[in-house]
Coordinates of C-alpha atoms and ligand atoms in Angstrom, one line a residue:
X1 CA 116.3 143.5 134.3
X2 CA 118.3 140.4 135.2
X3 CA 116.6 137.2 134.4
X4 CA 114.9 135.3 137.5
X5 CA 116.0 132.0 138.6
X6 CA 113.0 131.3 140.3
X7 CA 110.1 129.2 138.8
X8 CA 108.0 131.9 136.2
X9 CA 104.6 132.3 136.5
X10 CA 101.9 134.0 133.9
X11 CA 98.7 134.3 135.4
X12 CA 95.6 135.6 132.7
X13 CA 93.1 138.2 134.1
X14 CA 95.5 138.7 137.0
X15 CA 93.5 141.2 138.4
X16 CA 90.2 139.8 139.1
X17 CA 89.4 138.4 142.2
X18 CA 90.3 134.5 141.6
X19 CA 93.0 136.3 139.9
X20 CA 94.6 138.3 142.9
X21 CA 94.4 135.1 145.4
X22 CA 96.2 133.1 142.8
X23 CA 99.1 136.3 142.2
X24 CA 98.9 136.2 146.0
X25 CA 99.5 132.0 147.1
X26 CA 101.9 131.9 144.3
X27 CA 104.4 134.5 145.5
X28 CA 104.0 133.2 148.8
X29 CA 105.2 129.8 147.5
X30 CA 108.3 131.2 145.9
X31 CA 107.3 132.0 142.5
X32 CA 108.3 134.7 140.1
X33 CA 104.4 136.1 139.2
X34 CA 103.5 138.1 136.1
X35 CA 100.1 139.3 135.8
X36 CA 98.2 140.0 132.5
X37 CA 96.0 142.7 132.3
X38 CA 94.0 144.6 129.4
X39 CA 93.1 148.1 131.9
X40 CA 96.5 150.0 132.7
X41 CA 95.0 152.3 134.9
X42 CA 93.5 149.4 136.9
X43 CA 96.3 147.2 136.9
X44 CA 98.7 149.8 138.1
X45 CA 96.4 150.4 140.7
X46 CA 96.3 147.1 141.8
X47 CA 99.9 146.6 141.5
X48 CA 100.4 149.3 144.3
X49 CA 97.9 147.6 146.1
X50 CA 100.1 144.3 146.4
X51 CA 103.5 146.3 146.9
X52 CA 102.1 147.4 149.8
X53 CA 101.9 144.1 151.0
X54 CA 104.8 143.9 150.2
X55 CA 104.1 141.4 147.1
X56 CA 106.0 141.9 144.3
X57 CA 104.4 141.1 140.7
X58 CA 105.2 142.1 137.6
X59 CA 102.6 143.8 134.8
X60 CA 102.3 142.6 131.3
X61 CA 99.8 144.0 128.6
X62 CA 97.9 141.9 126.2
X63 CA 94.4 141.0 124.7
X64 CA 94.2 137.2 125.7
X65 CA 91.4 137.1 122.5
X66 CA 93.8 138.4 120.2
X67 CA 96.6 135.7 119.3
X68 CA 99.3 138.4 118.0
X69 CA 98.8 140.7 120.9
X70 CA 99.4 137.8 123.2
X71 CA 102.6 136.6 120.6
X72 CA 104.2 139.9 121.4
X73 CA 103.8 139.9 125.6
X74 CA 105.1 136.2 125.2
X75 CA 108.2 137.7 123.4
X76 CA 108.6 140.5 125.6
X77 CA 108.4 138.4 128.9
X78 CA 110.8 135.9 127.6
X79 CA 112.9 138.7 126.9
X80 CA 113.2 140.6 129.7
X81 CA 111.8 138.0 132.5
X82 CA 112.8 134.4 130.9
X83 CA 110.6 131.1 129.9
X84 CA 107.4 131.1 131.3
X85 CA 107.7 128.0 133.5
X86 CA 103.9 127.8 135.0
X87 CA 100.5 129.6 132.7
X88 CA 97.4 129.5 134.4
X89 CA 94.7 130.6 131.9
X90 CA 92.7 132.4 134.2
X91 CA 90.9 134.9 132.2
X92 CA 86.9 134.7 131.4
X93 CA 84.2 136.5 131.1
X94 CA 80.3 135.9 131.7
X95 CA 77.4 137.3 129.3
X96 CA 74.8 135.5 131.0
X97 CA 71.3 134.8 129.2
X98 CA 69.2 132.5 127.7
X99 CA 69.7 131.1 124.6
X100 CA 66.5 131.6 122.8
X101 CA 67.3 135.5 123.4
X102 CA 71.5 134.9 123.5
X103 CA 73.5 137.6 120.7
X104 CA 76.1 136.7 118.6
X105 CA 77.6 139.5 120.2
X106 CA 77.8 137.6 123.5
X107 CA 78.5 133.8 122.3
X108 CA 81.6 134.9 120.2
X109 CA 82.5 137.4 123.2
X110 CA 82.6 134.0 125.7
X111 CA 83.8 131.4 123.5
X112 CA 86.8 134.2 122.7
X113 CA 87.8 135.3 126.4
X114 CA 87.2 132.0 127.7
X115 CA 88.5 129.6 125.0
X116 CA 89.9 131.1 122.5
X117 CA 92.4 132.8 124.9
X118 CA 93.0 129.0 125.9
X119 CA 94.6 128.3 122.5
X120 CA 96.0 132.0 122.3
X121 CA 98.2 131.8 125.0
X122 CA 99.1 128.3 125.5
X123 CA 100.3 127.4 121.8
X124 CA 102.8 130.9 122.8
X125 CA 104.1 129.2 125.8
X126 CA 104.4 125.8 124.6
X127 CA 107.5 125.2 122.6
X128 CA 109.6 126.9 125.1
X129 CA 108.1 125.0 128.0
X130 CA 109.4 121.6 125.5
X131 CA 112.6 123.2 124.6
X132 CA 113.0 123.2 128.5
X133 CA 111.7 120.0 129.1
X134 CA 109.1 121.3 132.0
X135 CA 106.1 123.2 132.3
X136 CA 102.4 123.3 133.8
X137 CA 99.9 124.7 131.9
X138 CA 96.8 125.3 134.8
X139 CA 93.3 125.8 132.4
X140 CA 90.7 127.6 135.0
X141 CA 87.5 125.9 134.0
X142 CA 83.4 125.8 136.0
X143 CA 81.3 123.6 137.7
X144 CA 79.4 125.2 134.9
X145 CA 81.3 123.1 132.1
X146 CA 80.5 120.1 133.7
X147 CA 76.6 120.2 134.4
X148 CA 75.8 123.1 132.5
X149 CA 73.9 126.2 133.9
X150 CA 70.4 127.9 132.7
X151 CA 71.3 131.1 131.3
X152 CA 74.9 130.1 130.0
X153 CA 74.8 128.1 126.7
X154 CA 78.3 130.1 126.1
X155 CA 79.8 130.3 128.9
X156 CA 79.3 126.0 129.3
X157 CA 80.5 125.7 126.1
X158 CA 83.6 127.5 126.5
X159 CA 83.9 125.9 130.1
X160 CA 83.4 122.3 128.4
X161 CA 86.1 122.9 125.8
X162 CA 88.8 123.3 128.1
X163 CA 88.1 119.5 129.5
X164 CA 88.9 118.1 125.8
X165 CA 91.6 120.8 125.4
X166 CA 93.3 119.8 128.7
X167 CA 93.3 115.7 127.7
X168 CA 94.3 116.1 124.5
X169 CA 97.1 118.6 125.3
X170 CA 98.3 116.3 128.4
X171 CA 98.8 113.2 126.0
X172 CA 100.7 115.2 123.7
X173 CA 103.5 117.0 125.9
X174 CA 103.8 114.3 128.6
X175 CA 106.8 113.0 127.3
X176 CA 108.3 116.5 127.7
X177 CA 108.1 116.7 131.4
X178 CA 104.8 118.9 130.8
X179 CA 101.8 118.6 132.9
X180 CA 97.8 119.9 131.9
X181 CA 95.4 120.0 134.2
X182 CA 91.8 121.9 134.4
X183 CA 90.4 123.3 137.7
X184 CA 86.6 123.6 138.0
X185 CA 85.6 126.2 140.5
X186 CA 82.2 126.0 141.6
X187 CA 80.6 129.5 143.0
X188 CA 83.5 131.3 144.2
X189 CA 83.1 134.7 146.2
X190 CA 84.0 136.8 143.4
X191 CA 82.6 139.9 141.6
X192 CA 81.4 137.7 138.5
X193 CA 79.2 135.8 141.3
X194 CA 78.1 138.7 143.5
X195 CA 76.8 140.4 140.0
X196 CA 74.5 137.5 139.5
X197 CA 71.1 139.1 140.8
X198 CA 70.6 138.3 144.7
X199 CA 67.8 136.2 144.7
X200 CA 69.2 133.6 142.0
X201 CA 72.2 133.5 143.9
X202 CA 70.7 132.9 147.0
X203 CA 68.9 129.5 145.1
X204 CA 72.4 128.5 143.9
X205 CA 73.6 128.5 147.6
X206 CA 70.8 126.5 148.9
X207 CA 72.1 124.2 146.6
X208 CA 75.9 123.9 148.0
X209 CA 75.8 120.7 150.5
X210 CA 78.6 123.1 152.4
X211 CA 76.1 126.2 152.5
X212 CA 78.5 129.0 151.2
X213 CA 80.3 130.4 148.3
X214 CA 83.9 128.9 148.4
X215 CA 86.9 131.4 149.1
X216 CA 89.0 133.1 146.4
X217 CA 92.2 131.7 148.7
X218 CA 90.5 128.3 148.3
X219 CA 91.3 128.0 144.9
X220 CA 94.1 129.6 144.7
X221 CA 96.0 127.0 147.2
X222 CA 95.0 124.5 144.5
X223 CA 96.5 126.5 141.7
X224 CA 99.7 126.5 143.5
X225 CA 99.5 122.6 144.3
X226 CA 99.4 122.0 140.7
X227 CA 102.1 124.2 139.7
X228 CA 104.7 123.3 142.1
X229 CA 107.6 121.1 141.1
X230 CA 106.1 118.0 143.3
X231 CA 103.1 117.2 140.6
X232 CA 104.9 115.3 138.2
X233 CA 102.2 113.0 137.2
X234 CA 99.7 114.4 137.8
X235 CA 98.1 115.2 133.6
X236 CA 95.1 115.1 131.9
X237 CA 93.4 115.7 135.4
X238 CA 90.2 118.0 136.5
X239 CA 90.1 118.8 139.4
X240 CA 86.4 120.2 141.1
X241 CA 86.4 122.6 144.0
X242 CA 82.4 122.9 144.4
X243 CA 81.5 122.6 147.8
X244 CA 79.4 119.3 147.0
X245 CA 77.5 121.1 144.2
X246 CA 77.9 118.8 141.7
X247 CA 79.3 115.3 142.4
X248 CA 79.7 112.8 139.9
Ligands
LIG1 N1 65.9 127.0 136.1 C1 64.7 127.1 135.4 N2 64.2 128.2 135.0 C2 64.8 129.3 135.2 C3 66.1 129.4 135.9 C4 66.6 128.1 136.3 N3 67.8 128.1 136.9 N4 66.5 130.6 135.9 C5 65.5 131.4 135.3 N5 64.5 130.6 134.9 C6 63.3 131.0 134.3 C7 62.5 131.9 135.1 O1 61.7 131.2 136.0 C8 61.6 132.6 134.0 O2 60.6 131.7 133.6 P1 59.1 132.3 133.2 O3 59.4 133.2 132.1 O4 58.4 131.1 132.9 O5 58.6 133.0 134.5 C9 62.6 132.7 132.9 O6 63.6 131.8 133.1 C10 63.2 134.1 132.9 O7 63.9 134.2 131.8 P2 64.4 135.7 131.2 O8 64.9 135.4 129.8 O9 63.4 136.7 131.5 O10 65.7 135.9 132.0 P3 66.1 136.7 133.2 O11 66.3 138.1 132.8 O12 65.2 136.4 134.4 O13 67.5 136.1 133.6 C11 69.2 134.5 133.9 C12 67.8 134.7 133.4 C13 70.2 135.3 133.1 C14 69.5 133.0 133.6 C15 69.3 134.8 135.4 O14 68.4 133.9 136.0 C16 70.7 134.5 135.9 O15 71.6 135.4 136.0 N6 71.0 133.3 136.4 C17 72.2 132.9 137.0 C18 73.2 132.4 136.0 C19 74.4 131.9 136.6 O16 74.4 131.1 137.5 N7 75.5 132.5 136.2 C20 76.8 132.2 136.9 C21 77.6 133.4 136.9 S1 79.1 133.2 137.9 C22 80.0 132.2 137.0 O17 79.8 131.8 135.9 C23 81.2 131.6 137.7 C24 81.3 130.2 137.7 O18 82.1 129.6 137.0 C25 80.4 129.4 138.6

């Protein structure tokens, strides 16, 4: 494959639902977009889905909680694709519960996909993004990581990590032409906030000053704000898209 000259995108947990509308705006702004993905079988599926509107993305394989596994799709994507110009650290699961009852199980599980992966793939990206003199690195946060929310000590926790993650990182790699921001989605129409049980979701929503979930495509314009070419100084930033749930 000839290398792209068009700005390089890696988007984590591509094939999730904030996921897609991200792949989505991005290609429709004019980037090159490679999606991450752990299921073949589902991301091949999904890939076919976007070819046939006419959306071209590329697949690449790794286990955002592993640190070698993500070493080696780095390697390969530089490879075969070139530098990865633009990572949004998308990826995240929820294991929802109350502390007093949480497992280990599901705190390392969070902290891992959510944080973890944070470090992972970032400290692969980052030397060629300074070797180049430019790069975004786009951390997908929660409203959650800012006030907290009953029945996710982990999931906060990993949510409120990125926010010192993001500052630090800015200060360090501004001088390279390097921009880190954090975006803090509040409830988002997704499958991760459909599966929270009806009646609880129905409370959160009373509690949106806009009176609805936001929109996948909501986010995702934001995403593609940040990564354009245009956001120079724009570091160290987070940026809420909450619907009025939580104003500070
Ligand atoms: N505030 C106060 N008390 C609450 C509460 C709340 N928000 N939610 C539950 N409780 C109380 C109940 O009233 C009940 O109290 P009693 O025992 O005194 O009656 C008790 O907690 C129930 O506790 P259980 O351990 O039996 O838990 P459960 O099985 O009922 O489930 C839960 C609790 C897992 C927290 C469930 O309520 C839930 O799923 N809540 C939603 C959590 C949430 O918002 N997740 C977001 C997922 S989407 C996402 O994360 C995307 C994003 O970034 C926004």
């Amino acid at each position: 494959m000839d290398k792209v000259n068009k700005r390089i995108v890696l988007v984590t947990g591509a094939t999730g639902g904030l996921g897609t509308a991200m792949c989505k705006q991005l290609n429709k702004d004019g980037f090159h977009v490679i999606a991450n993905y752990r299921d073949k079988s589902k991301a091949e599926a999904w890939q076919k889905k976007m070819k046939d509107e006419d959306i071209h993305i590329d697949l690449y394989e790794a286990d955002v909680t592993n640190y070698d596994s993500v070493g080696t799709m780095i390697k390969k994507i530089e490879e075969e694709v070139g530098i990865i110009d633009v990572l949004v650290n998308n990826a995240g699961i929820t294991r929802d519960g109350r502390f007093a009852k949480m497992s280990k199980d599901d705190w390392d599980a969070v902290i891992s996909s959510n944080l973890t992966s944070v470090f992972n793939c970032t400290r692969h990206v980052i030397n060629s993004m300074i070797n180049q003199q430019f790069g975004r690195i786009i951390n997908i946060s929660s409203v959650n990581g800012q006030r907290g929310q009953f029945g996710q000590a982990n999931y906060s926790a990993a949510k409120a990590g990125m926010h010192g993650f993001t500052k630090t990182l800015a200060m360090e790699v501004a001088k390279y032409g390097i921009t880190v921001n954090t975006i803090s989605p509040g409830y988002i129409a997704t499958d991760m906030v459909m599966a929270v049980p009806e009646k609880v979701r129905e409370q959160i929503v009373a509690q949106i000053p806009m009176g609805r979930l936001g929109g996948t495509h909501e986010v995702a314009y934001l995403v593609s704000f940040l990564a354009s070419d245009k956001t120079n100084f724009i570091t160290g930033a987070n940026y809420s898209i909450n619907g009025g749930q939580h104003v500070y």
